[in-house]
Amino acid sequence: MADLPYSVDKRLIIVPVKLHSLSGVVRARFVLDTGASLTIVDHRIAETIGYSSANATSPSRVTSAAGKEEGFRIRVASFETLGKRLVDFEVACHSLLEQGVEGLIEMNFLEQFDFSIFPSKQVIRI
């Protein structure tokens, strides 16, 4: 197990992420969110490395206090964060940048590993 630091922005846990495609890599800052099932990437972040709705494996819909939003699901070549890398990883693409978020790390990533969050130290042990 490793202790990895995280930052806090408006009480949200922020961690660095790398998304890989066949055409490149993008670095982003995602919010750790244990309250949902599928990792979400802002569609514009995905587009910077060549992903679009043309790569969709299925539609995606998220419901929040703001209402329902349609998006799409893709499989990214790899997804790296917290010292871990998953290959051929499914994410949903939706609009998040307007909310000041590049992406959300959800349980489909986190359930692959045992982890603990230590808020007083701003450390995630994974």
Short mmCIF file of C-alpha atoms in Angstrom, two decimals:
data_model
loop_
_atom_site.label_atom_id
_atom_site.label_comp_id
_atom_site.label_asym_id
_atom_site.label_seq_id
_atom_site.Cartn_x
_atom_site.Cartn_y
_atom_site.Cartn_z
CA MET A 1 0.00 0.00 0.00
CA ALA A 2 1.11 3.54 -0.74
CA ASP A 3 0.12 6.86 0.81
CA LEU A 4 -0.65 9.38 -1.92
CA PRO A 5 -1.31 13.06 -1.26
CA TYR A 6 -4.36 14.80 -2.64
CA SER A 7 -5.44 18.42 -2.78
CA VAL A 8 -8.69 19.94 -1.63
CA ASP A 9 -10.70 22.51 -3.56
CA LYS A 10 -13.99 23.68 -2.06
CA ARG A 11 -13.96 20.58 0.18
CA LEU A 12 -13.62 18.26 -2.85
CA ILE A 13 -10.81 15.69 -3.05
CA ILE A 14 -8.78 16.42 -6.21
CA VAL A 15 -6.32 13.92 -7.73
CA PRO A 16 -4.22 14.01 -10.90
CA VAL A 17 -5.27 11.69 -13.72
CA LYS A 18 -3.76 10.60 -17.04
CA LEU A 19 -6.04 9.44 -19.85
CA HIS A 20 -4.41 7.58 -22.73
CA SER A 21 -5.62 6.99 -26.28
CA LEU A 22 -3.87 5.66 -29.35
CA SER A 23 -3.16 9.27 -30.35
CA GLY A 24 -1.97 10.79 -27.09
CA VAL A 25 -2.19 11.46 -23.38
CA VAL A 26 -4.01 14.16 -21.47
CA ARG A 27 -3.41 15.12 -17.85
CA ALA A 28 -6.35 16.37 -15.84
CA ARG A 29 -7.56 16.94 -12.31
CA PHE A 30 -10.51 14.81 -11.25
CA VAL A 31 -12.73 14.84 -8.18
CA LEU A 32 -12.82 11.62 -6.15
CA ASP A 33 -16.51 10.75 -5.83
CA THR A 34 -17.51 7.53 -4.08
CA GLY A 35 -21.22 8.27 -4.51
CA ALA A 36 -21.65 7.14 -8.11
CA SER A 37 -20.85 4.07 -10.15
CA LEU A 38 -19.22 5.15 -13.45
CA THR A 39 -16.19 7.42 -13.89
CA ILE A 40 -17.04 10.56 -15.86
CA VAL A 41 -14.77 12.62 -18.12
CA ASP A 42 -15.73 15.98 -19.53
CA HIS A 43 -16.29 15.30 -23.24
CA ARG A 44 -13.92 18.16 -24.21
CA ILE A 45 -11.08 16.58 -22.22
CA ALA A 46 -11.69 13.26 -24.05
CA GLU A 47 -11.76 15.07 -27.39
CA THR A 48 -8.24 16.46 -26.85
CA ILE A 49 -6.88 12.92 -27.32
CA GLY A 50 -9.21 11.87 -30.11
CA TYR A 51 -12.28 10.43 -28.39
CA SER A 52 -15.76 11.54 -29.45
CA SER A 53 -19.31 10.24 -29.68
CA ALA A 54 -18.12 8.33 -32.77
CA ASN A 55 -16.21 6.06 -30.33
CA ALA A 56 -19.29 5.52 -28.15
CA THR A 57 -20.01 2.02 -26.92
CA SER A 58 -23.43 3.10 -25.62
CA PRO A 59 -25.37 6.19 -24.57
CA SER A 60 -25.05 7.55 -21.04
CA ARG A 61 -27.47 9.53 -18.91
CA VAL A 62 -26.75 11.25 -15.61
CA THR A 63 -29.35 12.69 -13.31
CA SER A 64 -28.56 15.44 -10.83
CA ALA A 65 -30.30 18.34 -9.13
CA ALA A 66 -29.81 20.22 -12.41
CA GLY A 67 -31.78 17.59 -14.33
CA LYS A 68 -30.94 14.83 -16.79
CA GLU A 69 -28.05 15.07 -19.20
CA GLU A 70 -27.35 12.85 -22.17
CA GLY A 71 -23.81 11.76 -22.98
CA PHE A 72 -21.98 8.70 -24.22
CA ARG A 73 -19.73 5.94 -22.93
CA ILE A 74 -16.31 5.12 -24.34
CA ARG A 75 -13.44 2.82 -23.49
CA VAL A 76 -10.16 4.67 -23.03
CA ALA A 77 -6.89 2.91 -23.80
CA SER A 78 -5.83 3.41 -20.19
CA PHE A 79 -6.74 5.46 -17.14
CA GLU A 80 -4.10 6.28 -14.51
CA THR A 81 -4.48 7.78 -11.07
CA LEU A 82 -3.47 7.12 -7.47
CA GLY A 83 -0.51 5.04 -8.67
CA LYS A 84 -2.79 2.60 -10.49
CA ARG A 85 -3.45 2.04 -14.19
CA LEU A 86 -6.45 0.30 -15.74
CA VAL A 87 -6.38 -0.67 -19.43
CA ASP A 88 -9.43 -0.55 -21.74
CA PHE A 89 -11.34 1.35 -19.07
CA GLU A 90 -14.97 2.43 -19.50
CA VAL A 91 -15.89 6.05 -18.78
CA ALA A 92 -18.90 8.22 -19.48
CA CYS A 93 -18.48 11.55 -21.28
CA HIS A 94 -20.60 14.49 -20.16
CA SER A 95 -20.29 18.25 -19.73
CA LEU A 96 -18.53 19.07 -16.46
CA LEU A 97 -16.24 22.03 -17.16
CA GLU A 98 -19.01 24.55 -16.51
CA GLN A 99 -19.09 23.19 -12.96
CA GLY A 100 -15.32 23.61 -12.63
CA VAL A 101 -14.63 19.87 -12.87
CA GLU A 102 -12.62 17.99 -15.51
CA GLY A 103 -13.81 14.57 -14.40
CA LEU A 104 -15.07 12.38 -11.57
CA ILE A 105 -13.38 9.19 -10.37
CA GLU A 106 -16.19 6.84 -9.45
CA MET A 107 -16.59 3.37 -8.00
CA ASN A 108 -15.90 1.50 -11.27
CA PHE A 109 -12.27 2.56 -10.74
CA LEU A 110 -12.14 2.54 -6.95
CA GLU A 111 -13.73 -0.89 -6.44
CA GLN A 112 -10.65 -2.46 -8.07
CA PHE A 113 -8.55 -1.62 -4.99
CA ASP A 114 -8.73 -1.38 -1.22
CA PHE A 115 -8.33 2.23 -0.15
CA SER A 116 -8.65 4.54 2.82
CA ILE A 117 -8.93 8.30 2.93
CA PHE A 118 -7.24 10.27 5.72
CA PRO A 119 -8.68 13.80 5.58
CA SER A 120 -6.56 15.19 8.42
CA LYS A 121 -3.40 14.22 6.49
CA GLN A 122 -4.84 14.79 2.98
CA VAL A 123 -3.65 11.31 2.03
CA ILE A 124 -5.27 8.37 0.25
CA ARG A 125 -3.84 4.96 1.09
CA ILE A 126 -4.28 2.50 -1.75
#
